[in-house]
Amino acid sequence: MSGNLIKDENLKLLRDVLRKEKEATKSQLAEKTGLSVVTIQSLMKTLLEEGEALEGETIQPKLGRPAVSYRYYERARLALVIYMYEKNKMDTAVYQVCDLYGNCMEKREKSMHEVTQKSYDTMIEAMIEKYPAICIIALGLPAVAREGFILASDYPKLVETDLGAYLQGKFGKEVLIENDINAAVFGYAVSGEKNQTGCTAGIYMPRKYPPGAGICIDGKVQRGRNGMVGEIALLPPEIDWRHFSYEKKAVEEFLVQAMKALFCLYNPDRIVLYSEIMGKELLSKLQQACTKPIEKLLIPEIEIKKGLNEDFETGMVQLALREIL
């Protein structure tokens, strides 16, 4: 491994430890990282120059010389996280500025009559002007995107547009575009105390749009060749979603078949279902549909949640921070 690669690895290690500890002296950081104090001193100069660390208080130990502490500066770089949801039958964008701990510094909402690639410009410009430390724009959409190019979306005006390149060119920031259910499943898998390993599958059943699914394995979203893992709306028997009733019985029948397909393909440890109209009665329907002993073995832990937004927001924030850090 070259000298630069070693330095980069050590710098990442130091950054991660200081971020976790929040404040520490060089000797404490050396103990936590396994690096020498001399190496810590050299690396700390880089973090200080880049604004990621600040000098803290001078600590006087019981024995030995006073030692300067270093504090992780969580606002050195910021993320602008944007995610879409339906509110009062209107497509609505949530704009959230987050620090490097994922803390929300400001949140705004804006309704849209029509979603185009220029729909986000005014609010993004205002947020960047107020928070110049924003270094990434992370946008969560009901869409299939490959390297920022929108292959499919519930918003017709975005289809076959290079939304990522447009935003990057206009604002000069790194851009991350993620599918809504992918982000939600990721958020569900890594949030709070769960931080779950293994396979987590998620299904999103909106009230007026076709369903989608996401797969997260050991903290990594599975996307496939074209970013189209989870296109369960295309499962047989084929459904014309433009004329689908979205009534409870029809939704229930589809979800039972979709979950059985996920059991067989991914053998997940858990499934989270996002649906406003489904309740625990769906689980008994699923049990009744799985009559063979092997089918019963395939049924994982299942949680039904009414709303997607909490996990969607968590997932988008954590995906943005992963890109930054």
Coordinates of C-alpha atoms in Angstrom, one line a residue, residues 109-314:
E109 CA -41.5 22.0 3.1
K110 CA -42.7 23.1 -0.4
S111 CA -45.7 21.8 -2.3
M112 CA -45.4 21.3 -6.1
H113 CA -48.1 21.2 -8.7
E114 CA -45.7 19.6 -11.2
V115 CA -42.3 18.0 -10.5
T116 CA -39.6 18.9 -13.1
Q117 CA -35.8 19.1 -12.8
K118 CA -36.0 22.8 -12.1
S119 CA -38.6 22.4 -9.3
Y120 CA -35.9 22.3 -6.7
D121 CA -33.7 25.2 -7.8
T122 CA -35.1 28.1 -5.8
M123 CA -35.1 26.3 -2.4
I124 CA -31.6 24.7 -3.0
E125 CA -30.2 28.1 -3.9
A126 CA -31.7 29.6 -0.7
M127 CA -30.3 26.8 1.5
I128 CA -26.8 27.0 0.0
E129 CA -26.7 30.7 0.4
K130 CA -27.7 30.4 4.1
Y131 CA -25.4 27.3 4.7
P132 CA -22.3 27.6 2.5
A133 CA -20.8 24.5 4.1
I134 CA -23.3 22.3 2.2
C135 CA -21.2 19.9 0.2
I136 CA -23.8 17.3 -1.0
I137 CA -27.4 17.4 -2.2
A138 CA -29.1 14.1 -1.5
L139 CA -32.5 13.7 -3.2
G140 CA -34.9 10.9 -2.5
L141 CA -37.6 10.2 -5.1
P142 CA -40.1 7.6 -6.2
A143 CA -37.8 6.9 -9.2
V144 CA -35.3 4.5 -10.7
A145 CA -32.0 6.4 -11.2
R146 CA -28.7 5.3 -12.6
E147 CA -25.8 7.6 -11.8
G148 CA -28.3 10.5 -11.6
F149 CA -30.1 9.7 -14.8
I150 CA -33.8 9.1 -14.2
L151 CA -34.9 5.8 -16.0
A152 CA -38.4 5.7 -14.5
S153 CA -40.4 7.8 -12.1
D154 CA -43.9 8.6 -10.8
Y155 CA -43.1 12.1 -12.0
P156 CA -43.4 12.0 -15.8
K157 CA -41.4 15.3 -16.4
L158 CA -38.3 13.7 -14.7
V159 CA -38.2 10.6 -16.9
E160 CA -35.1 10.4 -19.1
T161 CA -33.6 13.5 -17.7
D162 CA -30.1 13.6 -16.2
L163 CA -31.3 15.2 -13.0
G164 CA -28.0 14.5 -11.2
A165 CA -25.9 16.2 -13.8
Y166 CA -28.3 19.1 -13.9
L167 CA -28.1 19.8 -10.2
Q168 CA -24.4 19.2 -10.0
G169 CA -23.8 21.6 -12.9
K170 CA -26.0 24.3 -11.5
F171 CA -24.9 24.2 -7.9
G172 CA -21.4 22.7 -8.0
K173 CA -22.1 20.1 -5.3
E174 CA -21.9 16.4 -5.2
V175 CA -25.4 14.9 -5.9
L176 CA -26.9 11.7 -4.7
I177 CA -30.2 10.5 -6.0
E178 CA -31.9 7.5 -4.3
N179 CA -35.2 5.6 -4.7
D180 CA -37.7 6.2 -1.9
I181 CA -38.2 2.6 -0.8
N182 CA -34.4 1.9 -1.0
A183 CA -33.7 4.8 1.3
A184 CA -36.6 3.8 3.7
V185 CA -35.4 0.1 4.0
F186 CA -31.8 1.3 4.6
G187 CA -33.1 3.8 7.2
Y188 CA -35.1 1.0 8.9
A189 CA -32.2 -1.4 8.9
V190 CA -29.5 1.0 10.3
S191 CA -31.5 3.3 12.6
G192 CA -31.4 3.4 16.3
E193 CA -30.5 0.3 18.2
K194 CA -31.4 -2.0 15.4
N195 CA -28.4 -1.6 13.1
Q196 CA -29.5 -4.9 11.7
T197 CA -27.2 -7.3 9.8
G198 CA -28.5 -9.9 7.5
C199 CA -31.2 -9.2 4.9
T200 CA -34.0 -6.6 5.3
A201 CA -36.7 -6.4 2.6
G202 CA -39.2 -3.6 2.4
I203 CA -42.4 -3.0 0.4
Y204 CA -44.1 0.3 -0.1
M205 CA -47.7 0.3 -1.1
P206 CA -48.9 3.9 -1.8
R207 CA -52.5 4.8 -2.2
K208 CA -52.3 6.0 -5.8
Y209 CA -49.0 4.8 -7.3
P210 CA -47.7 1.3 -8.1
P211 CA -45.8 -0.5 -5.3
G212 CA -42.1 -0.8 -5.0
A213 CA -39.6 -2.9 -2.9
G214 CA -36.1 -2.5 -1.6
I215 CA -33.5 -4.9 -0.3
C216 CA -30.7 -4.1 2.2
I217 CA -28.1 -6.7 3.0
D218 CA -25.6 -6.1 5.8
G219 CA -26.1 -2.3 5.7
K220 CA -25.8 -2.1 1.9
V221 CA -28.7 -1.3 -0.5
Q222 CA -29.0 -3.8 -3.3
R223 CA -29.6 -2.1 -6.7
G224 CA -28.8 -4.5 -9.5
R225 CA -27.5 -3.8 -13.0
N226 CA -29.9 -0.9 -13.8
G227 CA -30.8 0.1 -10.2
M228 CA -34.1 -1.8 -10.7
V229 CA -34.0 -4.4 -7.9
G230 CA -37.5 -4.3 -6.3
E231 CA -39.7 -3.5 -9.3
I232 CA -42.4 -5.8 -7.8
A233 CA -45.1 -3.9 -9.8
L234 CA -44.0 -6.0 -12.8
L235 CA -44.4 -9.4 -11.0
P236 CA -46.8 -11.9 -12.6
P237 CA -49.8 -12.0 -12.8
E238 CA -49.4 -8.7 -14.6
I239 CA -51.5 -5.9 -13.2
D240 CA -52.6 -2.8 -15.1
W241 CA -51.8 -0.3 -12.3
R242 CA -53.4 2.6 -14.2
H243 CA -56.7 0.9 -13.6
F244 CA -56.0 -0.8 -10.3
S245 CA -58.7 -0.3 -7.7
Y246 CA -56.4 0.1 -4.7
E247 CA -59.2 -1.3 -2.6
K248 CA -58.2 -3.2 0.5
K249 CA -59.0 -6.7 -0.8
A250 CA -57.1 -6.2 -4.1
V251 CA -54.1 -4.7 -2.3
E252 CA -54.1 -7.6 0.2
E253 CA -54.1 -10.2 -2.6
F254 CA -51.2 -8.5 -4.3
L255 CA -49.1 -8.1 -1.1
V256 CA -49.5 -11.7 -0.2
Q257 CA -48.1 -12.7 -3.5
A258 CA -45.3 -10.1 -3.5
M259 CA -44.2 -11.1 0.0
K260 CA -44.1 -14.8 -1.0
A261 CA -41.9 -13.8 -4.0
L262 CA -39.5 -12.0 -1.7
F263 CA -39.4 -15.0 0.7
C264 CA -38.3 -17.3 -2.2
L265 CA -35.8 -14.9 -3.8
Y266 CA -34.1 -13.4 -0.8
N267 CA -35.0 -15.5 2.2
P268 CA -35.0 -12.2 4.3
D269 CA -34.5 -12.0 8.0
R270 CA -37.2 -9.4 8.2
I271 CA -39.7 -7.5 6.0
V272 CA -41.1 -4.0 6.7
L273 CA -44.3 -3.2 4.9
Y274 CA -45.3 0.5 4.5
S275 CA -49.1 0.7 3.9
E276 CA -51.8 3.1 5.2
I277 CA -54.6 0.6 4.6
M278 CA -53.1 -2.7 5.7
G279 CA -53.1 -4.0 9.3
K280 CA -52.2 -7.2 11.2
E281 CA -55.0 -9.1 9.5
L282 CA -52.6 -9.3 6.5
L283 CA -50.3 -11.5 8.5
S284 CA -53.1 -14.1 9.1
K285 CA -53.9 -14.0 5.3
L286 CA -50.2 -14.7 4.6
Q287 CA -50.1 -17.6 7.0
Q288 CA -53.2 -19.1 5.3
A289 CA -51.5 -18.7 1.9
C290 CA -48.4 -20.5 3.0
T291 CA -49.7 -24.0 3.4
K292 CA -46.5 -26.0 2.7
P293 CA -44.0 -26.7 5.5
I294 CA -41.2 -25.1 3.6
E295 CA -43.3 -22.0 3.0
K296 CA -43.9 -21.6 6.7
L297 CA -40.2 -21.8 7.3
L298 CA -39.6 -19.0 4.8
I299 CA -41.9 -16.5 6.7
P300 CA -39.6 -14.0 8.4
E301 CA -40.3 -11.3 11.0
I302 CA -42.8 -8.8 9.5
E303 CA -43.5 -5.3 10.7
I304 CA -46.3 -3.2 9.2
K305 CA -45.9 0.6 9.4
K306 CA -48.5 3.2 8.3
G307 CA -46.0 5.8 7.1
L308 CA -42.8 5.7 5.1
N309 CA -41.5 9.2 6.0
E310 CA -39.6 8.5 9.2
D311 CA -37.5 5.7 7.8
F312 CA -37.2 7.6 4.4
E313 CA -35.8 10.6 6.1
T314 CA -33.4 8.6 8.3

